[in-house]
Amino acid sequence: MRKLITSITLAAAVLAGCSENHQKNLQKLEGFIQQDTSMIHNLRVICKEYPARLSGSRENAGAQEYIYNEFNKIGAEASLMEVPVPNWYGGESKVVVKYGREAVELPSVNLGLAEGTDGKVIEERVVEITSRKELDEQDVKGKIVFFNDPMKSHSDYGRAGWQRRQGPGLAAEKGAKGVVIRSLTQFMDEHPHTGSTTYSPNAPKIPAIAISTIEAEKLSKTIAENRRVKLAISSTAYTRHEQATGNNVIGEIKGSLHPENVIMVTAHLDSWHIAEGAHDDGSGVVILMNILRAFKEAGIQPYNTIRVMPYQDEEVGLQGIHTYAEKKEGSVENHLYHIEIDSGIGNPRGVGLYGDSTKIASLNTFISQYIDLGYDTPFIIRAGETYTRFPTATKFGAIAGWFIPDNSTDYFLYHHASNDNFEVLDQQQLKDCSQAMTQLVYLLDRYHK
């Protein structure tokens, strides 16, 4: 944290000449966050009392109520915004490898939004696919496709992710009976990792199941040694016909000078059906709560409205963010920033910014001094680019941001897996990320006096 303290001094120097003592305020925020225990308590409650927080679930509804009440205790203005969400049941999955007289069951998990088999077993020959090109060239009709294109590094998630996101739909278009995928992680581990998938409107919705990387390696070796390997798969996952709803939980402190200006920070409340969701994204949710708590405890009144929102349905379709934009369209509010916290916890590294080049240029020198935590590229600027994930940026002109912790060494050990629980999260790193985000929000607020 020594670098961070130095950064505070530099940031305060930029604001020299103002009547307010910004260095003192930044140190107040730091002191409160580093000594506070409520954030750790909040995370423990969210993980242990409300695990498996799929949007539309009872656990998610309980977490909504808990956070809403906590916002009120903090002294923030709290409200709920209803959101239509998918009504999917994750169910159970089963994958059995059959060759010769051998039959070996593999640990597995259904992919998000995958349709099951109503518990019935599908047993067919397996075809291993290691690339999109190979899928295009192979005959998979009537077979079970095994996608085995390994994720090579932390940054390879986007490239390798086609297997999970589009793979089942593409395989179904070619007549496959089912899909088993290698989990999206660069680590060799025993935990199957889930995540959402999509289907083609031109083909049946076939079962789609993930296995761990260790089991994927074993299966690949078995296929290489035994040409007539079969997989027997079954699943009880399904999507309910009735519409489900959830709530974005909004907490805010109104600005004393410009209440119409909004600095918004978000994290998603939902987690997968197999996990407590500590890294993804319980940590982000409690950092949001602590931003408001720190301002209140430090006695700092923002000039602009600070709004935080644990929202619904990030894991599937971002319905929480899109509903928010729809309901705010035509509002007199001016969204200055929308910053997302959804990359787990690590040493705070920086914030990526997307938006108007002129606006960002005027912030760059000022904010980069705050963000400088000793990394080669501490502040990533995407000036001139639009972050299409957020309609607040595309519709309202907000500068979009993404909080970046340094977690490349372990994040994908837990991402979308059953071991993403409270115990694996480093509590000091959580405090440091909370401090970095809260002080950034303070400096953004003071910049727009």
PDB file of C-alpha atoms in Angstrom, residues 145-402:
ATOM      1  CA  VAL A 145     -18.992 -33.789 -29.598  1.00  0.00           C
ATOM      2  CA  PHE A 146     -16.132 -33.372 -27.135  1.00  0.00           C
ATOM      3  CA  PHE A 147     -14.682 -29.856 -27.433  1.00  0.00           C
ATOM      4  CA  ASN A 148     -11.055 -29.915 -26.304  1.00  0.00           C
ATOM      5  CA  ASP A 149      -9.380 -26.664 -27.345  1.00  0.00           C
ATOM      6  CA  PRO A 150      -7.337 -25.781 -24.214  1.00  0.00           C
ATOM      7  CA  MET A 151      -7.334 -22.297 -22.753  1.00  0.00           C
ATOM      8  CA  LYS A 152      -3.620 -21.466 -22.684  1.00  0.00           C
ATOM      9  CA  SER A 153      -3.439 -18.423 -20.386  1.00  0.00           C
ATOM     10  CA  HIS A 154      -5.445 -15.915 -18.344  1.00  0.00           C
ATOM     11  CA  SER A 155      -5.906 -13.754 -21.447  1.00  0.00           C
ATOM     12  CA  ASP A 156      -7.012 -16.681 -23.646  1.00  0.00           C
ATOM     13  CA  TYR A 157     -10.545 -16.813 -22.223  1.00  0.00           C
ATOM     14  CA  GLY A 158     -12.057 -14.826 -25.078  1.00  0.00           C
ATOM     15  CA  ARG A 159     -10.517 -16.986 -27.796  1.00  0.00           C
ATOM     16  CA  ALA A 160     -11.160 -20.378 -26.198  1.00  0.00           C
ATOM     17  CA  GLY A 161     -14.641 -19.367 -25.062  1.00  0.00           C
ATOM     18  CA  TRP A 162     -16.242 -20.158 -28.436  1.00  0.00           C
ATOM     19  CA  GLN A 163     -16.485 -23.818 -27.382  1.00  0.00           C
ATOM     20  CA  ARG A 164     -18.797 -23.020 -24.489  1.00  0.00           C
ATOM     21  CA  ARG A 165     -20.677 -20.039 -25.891  1.00  0.00           C
ATOM     22  CA  GLN A 166     -21.302 -21.118 -29.502  1.00  0.00           C
ATOM     23  CA  GLY A 167     -20.093 -24.733 -29.532  1.00  0.00           C
ATOM     24  CA  PRO A 168     -23.339 -26.517 -28.574  1.00  0.00           C
ATOM     25  CA  GLY A 169     -25.367 -24.513 -31.073  1.00  0.00           C
ATOM     26  CA  LEU A 170     -22.866 -25.107 -33.869  1.00  0.00           C
ATOM     27  CA  ALA A 171     -22.646 -28.837 -33.101  1.00  0.00           C
ATOM     28  CA  ALA A 172     -26.444 -29.132 -33.046  1.00  0.00           C
ATOM     29  CA  GLU A 173     -26.643 -27.508 -36.481  1.00  0.00           C
ATOM     30  CA  LYS A 174     -24.439 -30.332 -37.756  1.00  0.00           C
ATOM     31  CA  GLY A 175     -26.654 -32.996 -36.203  1.00  0.00           C
ATOM     32  CA  ALA A 176     -24.764 -33.788 -32.976  1.00  0.00           C
ATOM     33  CA  LYS A 177     -26.760 -35.422 -30.167  1.00  0.00           C
ATOM     34  CA  GLY A 178     -24.920 -33.718 -27.312  1.00  0.00           C
ATOM     35  CA  VAL A 179     -21.828 -31.761 -26.291  1.00  0.00           C
ATOM     36  CA  VAL A 180     -19.182 -32.172 -23.593  1.00  0.00           C
ATOM     37  CA  ILE A 181     -16.619 -29.377 -23.250  1.00  0.00           C
ATOM     38  CA  ARG A 182     -13.260 -28.952 -21.573  1.00  0.00           C
ATOM     39  CA  SER A 183     -13.626 -26.370 -18.778  1.00  0.00           C
ATOM     40  CA  LEU A 184     -12.457 -22.859 -19.567  1.00  0.00           C
ATOM     41  CA  THR A 185      -9.415 -22.488 -17.341  1.00  0.00           C
ATOM     42  CA  GLN A 186      -5.695 -22.581 -18.045  1.00  0.00           C
ATOM     43  CA  PHE A 187      -5.127 -24.671 -14.925  1.00  0.00           C
ATOM     44  CA  MET A 188      -5.156 -28.428 -14.614  1.00  0.00           C
ATOM     45  CA  ASP A 189      -7.738 -28.920 -11.891  1.00  0.00           C
ATOM     46  CA  GLU A 190     -10.487 -31.292 -10.785  1.00  0.00           C
ATOM     47  CA  HIS A 191     -13.371 -28.789 -10.823  1.00  0.00           C
ATOM     48  CA  PRO A 192     -15.739 -28.538 -13.793  1.00  0.00           C
ATOM     49  CA  HIS A 193     -16.335 -24.860 -14.696  1.00  0.00           C
ATOM     50  CA  THR A 194     -19.742 -23.819 -16.004  1.00  0.00           C
ATOM     51  CA  GLY A 195     -20.876 -20.700 -17.894  1.00  0.00           C
ATOM     52  CA  SER A 196     -23.629 -19.730 -20.302  1.00  0.00           C
ATOM     53  CA  THR A 197     -24.146 -21.196 -23.739  1.00  0.00           C
ATOM     54  CA  THR A 198     -26.364 -20.325 -26.689  1.00  0.00           C
ATOM     55  CA  TYR A 199     -28.330 -22.311 -29.236  1.00  0.00           C
ATOM     56  CA  SER A 200     -29.121 -21.815 -32.883  1.00  0.00           C
ATOM     57  CA  PRO A 201     -32.782 -21.179 -33.801  1.00  0.00           C
ATOM     58  CA  ASN A 202     -32.279 -23.622 -36.687  1.00  0.00           C
ATOM     59  CA  ALA A 203     -31.410 -26.711 -34.642  1.00  0.00           C
ATOM     60  CA  PRO A 204     -32.523 -28.670 -31.551  1.00  0.00           C
ATOM     61  CA  LYS A 205     -31.300 -27.664 -28.099  1.00  0.00           C
ATOM     62  CA  ILE A 206     -28.957 -30.512 -27.250  1.00  0.00           C
ATOM     63  CA  PRO A 207     -27.474 -31.206 -23.775  1.00  0.00           C
ATOM     64  CA  ALA A 208     -24.241 -29.320 -23.054  1.00  0.00           C
ATOM     65  CA  ILE A 209     -22.030 -30.333 -20.139  1.00  0.00           C
ATOM     66  CA  ALA A 210     -18.566 -29.310 -18.883  1.00  0.00           C
ATOM     67  CA  ILE A 211     -15.897 -31.593 -17.447  1.00  0.00           C
ATOM     68  CA  SER A 212     -12.687 -30.616 -15.656  1.00  0.00           C
ATOM     69  CA  THR A 213      -9.403 -30.051 -17.477  1.00  0.00           C
ATOM     70  CA  ILE A 214      -7.851 -33.079 -15.787  1.00  0.00           C
ATOM     71  CA  GLU A 215     -10.678 -35.325 -16.976  1.00  0.00           C
ATOM     72  CA  ALA A 216     -10.547 -33.732 -20.435  1.00  0.00           C
ATOM     73  CA  GLU A 217      -6.889 -34.731 -20.736  1.00  0.00           C
ATOM     74  CA  LYS A 218      -7.725 -38.287 -19.686  1.00  0.00           C
ATOM     75  CA  LEU A 219     -10.658 -38.482 -22.110  1.00  0.00           C
ATOM     76  CA  SER A 220      -8.514 -37.214 -24.983  1.00  0.00           C
ATOM     77  CA  LYS A 221      -5.893 -39.868 -24.247  1.00  0.00           C
ATOM     78  CA  THR A 222      -8.564 -42.562 -24.047  1.00  0.00           C
ATOM     79  CA  ILE A 223      -9.982 -41.522 -27.433  1.00  0.00           C
ATOM     80  CA  ALA A 224      -6.497 -41.628 -28.960  1.00  0.00           C
ATOM     81  CA  GLU A 225      -5.959 -45.160 -27.665  1.00  0.00           C
ATOM     82  CA  ASN A 226      -9.469 -46.524 -28.270  1.00  0.00           C
ATOM     83  CA  ARG A 227     -11.191 -45.527 -31.489  1.00  0.00           C
ATOM     84  CA  ARG A 228     -14.643 -46.712 -30.478  1.00  0.00           C
ATOM     85  CA  VAL A 229     -15.087 -44.682 -27.287  1.00  0.00           C
ATOM     86  CA  LYS A 230     -18.663 -43.805 -26.362  1.00  0.00           C
ATOM     87  CA  LEU A 231     -20.082 -41.248 -23.967  1.00  0.00           C
ATOM     88  CA  ALA A 232     -23.312 -41.753 -22.047  1.00  0.00           C
ATOM     89  CA  ILE A 233     -24.694 -38.400 -20.909  1.00  0.00           C
ATOM     90  CA  SER A 234     -27.811 -37.252 -19.098  1.00  0.00           C
ATOM     91  CA  SER A 235     -29.053 -33.996 -17.613  1.00  0.00           C
ATOM     92  CA  THR A 236     -32.007 -32.687 -15.618  1.00  0.00           C
ATOM     93  CA  ALA A 237     -31.438 -29.024 -16.575  1.00  0.00           C
ATOM     94  CA  TYR A 238     -34.337 -27.129 -18.142  1.00  0.00           C
ATOM     95  CA  THR A 239     -35.795 -23.661 -18.638  1.00  0.00           C
ATOM     96  CA  ARG A 240     -39.126 -23.022 -16.957  1.00  0.00           C
ATOM     97  CA  HIS A 241     -41.916 -21.605 -19.103  1.00  0.00           C
ATOM     98  CA  GLU A 242     -42.981 -18.900 -16.653  1.00  0.00           C
ATOM     99  CA  GLN A 243     -41.109 -15.582 -16.580  1.00  0.00           C
ATOM    100  CA  ALA A 244     -38.888 -14.962 -13.552  1.00  0.00           C
ATOM    101  CA  THR A 245     -38.046 -11.590 -12.039  1.00  0.00           C
ATOM    102  CA  GLY A 246     -35.344 -10.177  -9.840  1.00  0.00           C
ATOM    103  CA  ASN A 247     -34.314  -6.745  -8.664  1.00  0.00           C
ATOM    104  CA  ASN A 248     -31.376  -4.483  -9.234  1.00  0.00           C
ATOM    105  CA  VAL A 249     -30.561  -3.112  -5.774  1.00  0.00           C
ATOM    106  CA  ILE A 250     -29.655   0.568  -5.973  1.00  0.00           C
ATOM    107  CA  GLY A 251     -27.903   2.505  -3.231  1.00  0.00           C
ATOM    108  CA  GLU A 252     -26.855   6.120  -3.569  1.00  0.00           C
ATOM    109  CA  ILE A 253     -25.745   9.288  -1.871  1.00  0.00           C
ATOM    110  CA  LYS A 254     -27.141  12.385  -3.573  1.00  0.00           C
ATOM    111  CA  GLY A 255     -24.700  15.018  -4.733  1.00  0.00           C
ATOM    112  CA  SER A 256     -24.658  18.261  -2.753  1.00  0.00           C
ATOM    113  CA  LEU A 257     -23.776  20.448  -5.765  1.00  0.00           C
ATOM    114  CA  HIS A 258     -24.810  18.466  -8.832  1.00  0.00           C
ATOM    115  CA  PRO A 259     -27.346  15.791  -7.848  1.00  0.00           C
ATOM    116  CA  GLU A 260     -28.218  15.315 -11.525  1.00  0.00           C
ATOM    117  CA  ASN A 261     -24.671  14.094 -12.275  1.00  0.00           C
ATOM    118  CA  VAL A 262     -24.223  10.375 -11.629  1.00  0.00           C
ATOM    119  CA  ILE A 263     -21.025   8.460 -10.934  1.00  0.00           C
ATOM    120  CA  MET A 264     -22.192   4.858 -11.140  1.00  0.00           C
ATOM    121  CA  VAL A 265     -20.323   1.715 -10.049  1.00  0.00           C
ATOM    122  CA  THR A 266     -21.804  -1.731 -10.640  1.00  0.00           C
ATOM    123  CA  ALA A 267     -21.202  -5.408  -9.865  1.00  0.00           C
ATOM    124  CA  HIS A 268     -23.476  -8.369 -10.505  1.00  0.00           C
ATOM    125  CA  LEU A 269     -25.451 -10.058  -7.771  1.00  0.00           C
ATOM    126  CA  ASP A 270     -26.065 -13.361  -9.551  1.00  0.00           C
ATOM    127  CA  SER A 271     -23.744 -16.352  -9.331  1.00  0.00           C
ATOM    128  CA  TRP A 272     -23.825 -19.828 -10.812  1.00  0.00           C
ATOM    129  CA  HIS A 273     -25.871 -22.671  -9.321  1.00  0.00           C
ATOM    130  CA  ILE A 274     -22.789 -24.544  -8.088  1.00  0.00           C
ATOM    131  CA  ALA A 275     -20.903 -21.772  -6.279  1.00  0.00           C
ATOM    132  CA  GLU A 276     -20.908 -19.251  -3.456  1.00  0.00           C
ATOM    133  CA  GLY A 277     -19.634 -16.715  -5.980  1.00  0.00           C
ATOM    134  CA  ALA A 278     -17.003 -15.049  -3.783  1.00  0.00           C
ATOM    135  CA  HIS A 279     -14.702 -13.825  -6.563  1.00  0.00           C
ATOM    136  CA  ASP A 280     -17.499 -13.738  -9.147  1.00  0.00           C
ATOM    137  CA  ASP A 281     -18.972 -11.432  -8.028  1.00  0.00           C
ATOM    138  CA  GLY A 282     -19.662 -11.272  -4.302  1.00  0.00           C
ATOM    139  CA  SER A 283     -16.402  -9.367  -3.864  1.00  0.00           C
ATOM    140  CA  GLY A 284     -17.566  -6.688  -6.292  1.00  0.00           C
ATOM    141  CA  VAL A 285     -20.928  -6.388  -4.534  1.00  0.00           C
ATOM    142  CA  VAL A 286     -19.403  -5.777  -1.099  1.00  0.00           C
ATOM    143  CA  ILE A 287     -16.939  -3.236  -2.547  1.00  0.00           C
ATOM    144  CA  LEU A 288     -19.978  -1.314  -3.840  1.00  0.00           C
ATOM    145  CA  MET A 289     -21.538  -1.392  -0.405  1.00  0.00           C
ATOM    146  CA  ASN A 290     -18.296  -0.216   1.159  1.00  0.00           C
ATOM    147  CA  ILE A 291     -17.958   2.796  -1.166  1.00  0.00           C
ATOM    148  CA  LEU A 292     -21.115   4.267   0.326  1.00  0.00           C
ATOM    149  CA  ARG A 293     -20.244   3.152   3.854  1.00  0.00           C
ATOM    150  CA  ALA A 294     -16.777   4.751   3.649  1.00  0.00           C
ATOM    151  CA  PHE A 295     -18.147   8.104   2.457  1.00  0.00           C
ATOM    152  CA  LYS A 296     -20.698   8.089   5.266  1.00  0.00           C
ATOM    153  CA  GLU A 297     -18.248   7.022   7.973  1.00  0.00           C
ATOM    154  CA  ALA A 298     -15.632   9.537   6.822  1.00  0.00           C
ATOM    155  CA  GLY A 299     -18.254  12.314   6.823  1.00  0.00           C
ATOM    156  CA  ILE A 300     -17.557  13.171   3.163  1.00  0.00           C
ATOM    157  CA  GLN A 301     -20.464  14.551   1.170  1.00  0.00           C
ATOM    158  CA  PRO A 302     -20.090  13.988  -2.579  1.00  0.00           C
ATOM    159  CA  TYR A 303     -20.574  16.890  -4.981  1.00  0.00           C
ATOM    160  CA  ASN A 304     -22.216  14.568  -7.528  1.00  0.00           C
ATOM    161  CA  THR A 305     -24.543  11.635  -6.926  1.00  0.00           C
ATOM    162  CA  ILE A 306     -22.662   8.419  -6.192  1.00  0.00           C
ATOM    163  CA  ARG A 307     -24.789   5.456  -7.218  1.00  0.00           C
ATOM    164  CA  VAL A 308     -23.887   1.806  -6.779  1.00  0.00           C
ATOM    165  CA  MET A 309     -25.924  -1.077  -8.160  1.00  0.00           C
ATOM    166  CA  PRO A 310     -25.626  -4.798  -7.550  1.00  0.00           C
ATOM    167  CA  TYR A 311     -27.558  -5.944 -10.626  1.00  0.00           C
ATOM    168  CA  GLN A 312     -29.212  -9.011 -12.103  1.00  0.00           C
ATOM    169  CA  ASP A 313     -28.320 -11.488 -14.821  1.00  0.00           C
ATOM    170  CA  GLU A 314     -24.734 -10.734 -15.793  1.00  0.00           C
ATOM    171  CA  GLU A 315     -23.924 -14.396 -16.204  1.00  0.00           C
ATOM    172  CA  VAL A 316     -26.520 -14.907 -18.917  1.00  0.00           C
ATOM    173  CA  GLY A 317     -27.769 -11.779 -20.643  1.00  0.00           C
ATOM    174  CA  LEU A 318     -27.050  -8.530 -18.749  1.00  0.00           C
ATOM    175  CA  GLN A 319     -30.772  -7.930 -18.274  1.00  0.00           C
ATOM    176  CA  GLY A 320     -30.103  -5.876 -15.138  1.00  0.00           C
ATOM    177  CA  ILE A 321     -27.949  -3.349 -16.996  1.00  0.00           C
ATOM    178  CA  HIS A 322     -30.272  -3.157 -20.020  1.00  0.00           C
ATOM    179  CA  THR A 323     -33.368  -2.726 -17.847  1.00  0.00           C
ATOM    180  CA  TYR A 324     -31.622   0.067 -15.951  1.00  0.00           C
ATOM    181  CA  ALA A 325     -30.833   1.889 -19.213  1.00  0.00           C
ATOM    182  CA  GLU A 326     -34.395   1.457 -20.476  1.00  0.00           C
ATOM    183  CA  LYS A 327     -35.876   2.897 -17.306  1.00  0.00           C
ATOM    184  CA  LYS A 328     -33.426   5.808 -17.187  1.00  0.00           C
ATOM    185  CA  GLU A 329     -33.836   6.786 -20.842  1.00  0.00           C
ATOM    186  CA  GLY A 330     -35.244  10.318 -21.066  1.00  0.00           C
ATOM    187  CA  SER A 331     -34.182  11.090 -17.496  1.00  0.00           C
ATOM    188  CA  VAL A 332     -32.673  14.475 -16.641  1.00  0.00           C
ATOM    189  CA  GLU A 333     -29.740  12.657 -15.070  1.00  0.00           C
ATOM    190  CA  ASN A 334     -26.292  13.011 -16.566  1.00  0.00           C
ATOM    191  CA  HIS A 335     -24.281   9.796 -16.266  1.00  0.00           C
ATOM    192  CA  LEU A 336     -20.649  10.859 -15.995  1.00  0.00           C
ATOM    193  CA  TYR A 337     -19.151   7.395 -15.414  1.00  0.00           C
ATOM    194  CA  HIS A 338     -20.157   3.758 -15.300  1.00  0.00           C
ATOM    195  CA  ILE A 339     -17.439   1.586 -13.794  1.00  0.00           C
ATOM    196  CA  GLU A 340     -17.803  -2.180 -13.427  1.00  0.00           C
ATOM    197  CA  ILE A 341     -16.178  -4.430 -10.812  1.00  0.00           C
ATOM    198  CA  ASP A 342     -16.285  -8.006 -12.095  1.00  0.00           C
ATOM    199  CA  SER A 343     -12.816  -9.539 -12.284  1.00  0.00           C
ATOM    200  CA  GLY A 344     -12.431 -11.016  -8.836  1.00  0.00           C
ATOM    201  CA  ILE A 345      -9.855  -9.850  -6.326  1.00  0.00           C
ATOM    202  CA  GLY A 346      -6.091  -9.324  -6.516  1.00  0.00           C
ATOM    203  CA  ASN A 347      -3.652  -6.486  -5.994  1.00  0.00           C
ATOM    204  CA  PRO A 348      -5.370  -3.409  -7.488  1.00  0.00           C
ATOM    205  CA  ARG A 349      -3.855  -2.653 -10.855  1.00  0.00           C
ATOM    206  CA  GLY A 350      -5.900   0.069 -12.517  1.00  0.00           C
ATOM    207  CA  VAL A 351      -9.018   0.938 -14.454  1.00  0.00           C
ATOM    208  CA  GLY A 352      -9.633   0.650 -18.174  1.00  0.00           C
ATOM    209  CA  LEU A 353     -11.534   3.656 -19.521  1.00  0.00           C
ATOM    210  CA  TYR A 354     -13.589   3.814 -22.705  1.00  0.00           C
ATOM    211  CA  GLY A 355     -15.281   6.890 -24.116  1.00  0.00           C
ATOM    212  CA  ASP A 356     -14.891  10.363 -25.516  1.00  0.00           C
ATOM    213  CA  SER A 357     -11.221  11.139 -26.235  1.00  0.00           C
ATOM    214  CA  THR A 358     -11.442  14.762 -25.148  1.00  0.00           C
ATOM    215  CA  LYS A 359     -13.069  13.936 -21.834  1.00  0.00           C
ATOM    216  CA  ILE A 360     -10.597  11.188 -21.044  1.00  0.00           C
ATOM    217  CA  ALA A 361      -7.581  13.277 -22.043  1.00  0.00           C
ATOM    218  CA  SER A 362      -8.495  15.881 -19.441  1.00  0.00           C
ATOM    219  CA  LEU A 363      -8.669  13.161 -16.767  1.00  0.00           C
ATOM    220  CA  ASN A 364      -5.634  11.160 -17.716  1.00  0.00           C
ATOM    221  CA  THR A 365      -2.827  12.970 -15.910  1.00  0.00           C
ATOM    222  CA  PHE A 366      -4.930  13.471 -12.824  1.00  0.00           C
ATOM    223  CA  ILE A 367      -6.297   9.922 -12.451  1.00  0.00           C
ATOM    224  CA  SER A 368      -3.222   8.015 -13.575  1.00  0.00           C
ATOM    225  CA  GLN A 369      -1.310   9.437 -10.625  1.00  0.00           C
ATOM    226  CA  TYR A 370      -3.883   7.940  -8.305  1.00  0.00           C
ATOM    227  CA  ILE A 371      -3.967   4.591 -10.107  1.00  0.00           C
ATOM    228  CA  ASP A 372      -0.166   4.158 -10.233  1.00  0.00           C
ATOM    229  CA  LEU A 373       0.319   1.038  -8.125  1.00  0.00           C
ATOM    230  CA  GLY A 374       3.650   0.032  -9.587  1.00  0.00           C
ATOM    231  CA  TYR A 375       2.635  -1.860 -12.735  1.00  0.00           C
ATOM    232  CA  ASP A 376       3.951  -1.421 -16.265  1.00  0.00           C
ATOM    233  CA  THR A 377       0.558  -0.333 -17.606  1.00  0.00           C
ATOM    234  CA  PRO A 378      -1.329   0.878 -14.542  1.00  0.00           C
ATOM    235  CA  PHE A 379      -3.955   2.880 -16.370  1.00  0.00           C
ATOM    236  CA  ILE A 380      -5.402   1.522 -19.598  1.00  0.00           C
ATOM    237  CA  ILE A 381      -6.964   4.142 -21.832  1.00  0.00           C
ATOM    238  CA  ARG A 382      -9.323   3.218 -24.643  1.00  0.00           C
ATOM    239  CA  ALA A 383     -10.114   6.791 -25.599  1.00  0.00           C
ATOM    240  CA  GLY A 384     -12.353   7.060 -28.622  1.00  0.00           C
ATOM    241  CA  GLU A 385     -13.674   3.499 -28.213  1.00  0.00           C
ATOM    242  CA  THR A 386     -17.220   2.748 -27.097  1.00  0.00           C
ATOM    243  CA  TYR A 387     -17.770   0.020 -24.541  1.00  0.00           C
ATOM    244  CA  THR A 388     -20.825  -1.684 -26.021  1.00  0.00           C
ATOM    245  CA  ARG A 389     -21.415  -3.848 -22.942  1.00  0.00           C
ATOM    246  CA  PHE A 390     -22.902  -0.800 -21.188  1.00  0.00           C
ATOM    247  CA  PRO A 391     -25.898   1.014 -22.739  1.00  0.00           C
ATOM    248  CA  THR A 392     -25.138   3.797 -20.264  1.00  0.00           C
ATOM    249  CA  ALA A 393     -22.113   4.481 -22.479  1.00  0.00           C
ATOM    250  CA  THR A 394     -23.783   3.992 -25.861  1.00  0.00           C
ATOM    251  CA  LYS A 395     -27.045   5.781 -24.981  1.00  0.00           C
ATOM    252  CA  PHE A 396     -26.089   8.280 -22.287  1.00  0.00           C
ATOM    253  CA  GLY A 397     -22.478   9.098 -23.158  1.00  0.00           C
ATOM    254  CA  ALA A 398     -21.004   7.944 -19.855  1.00  0.00           C
ATOM    255  CA  ILE A 399     -17.305   7.162 -19.701  1.00  0.00           C
ATOM    256  CA  ALA A 400     -17.207   3.398 -19.167  1.00  0.00           C
ATOM    257  CA  GLY A 401     -14.619   1.801 -16.935  1.00  0.00           C
ATOM    258  CA  TRP A 402     -13.495  -1.657 -15.832  1.00  0.00           C
TER     259      TRP A 402
END
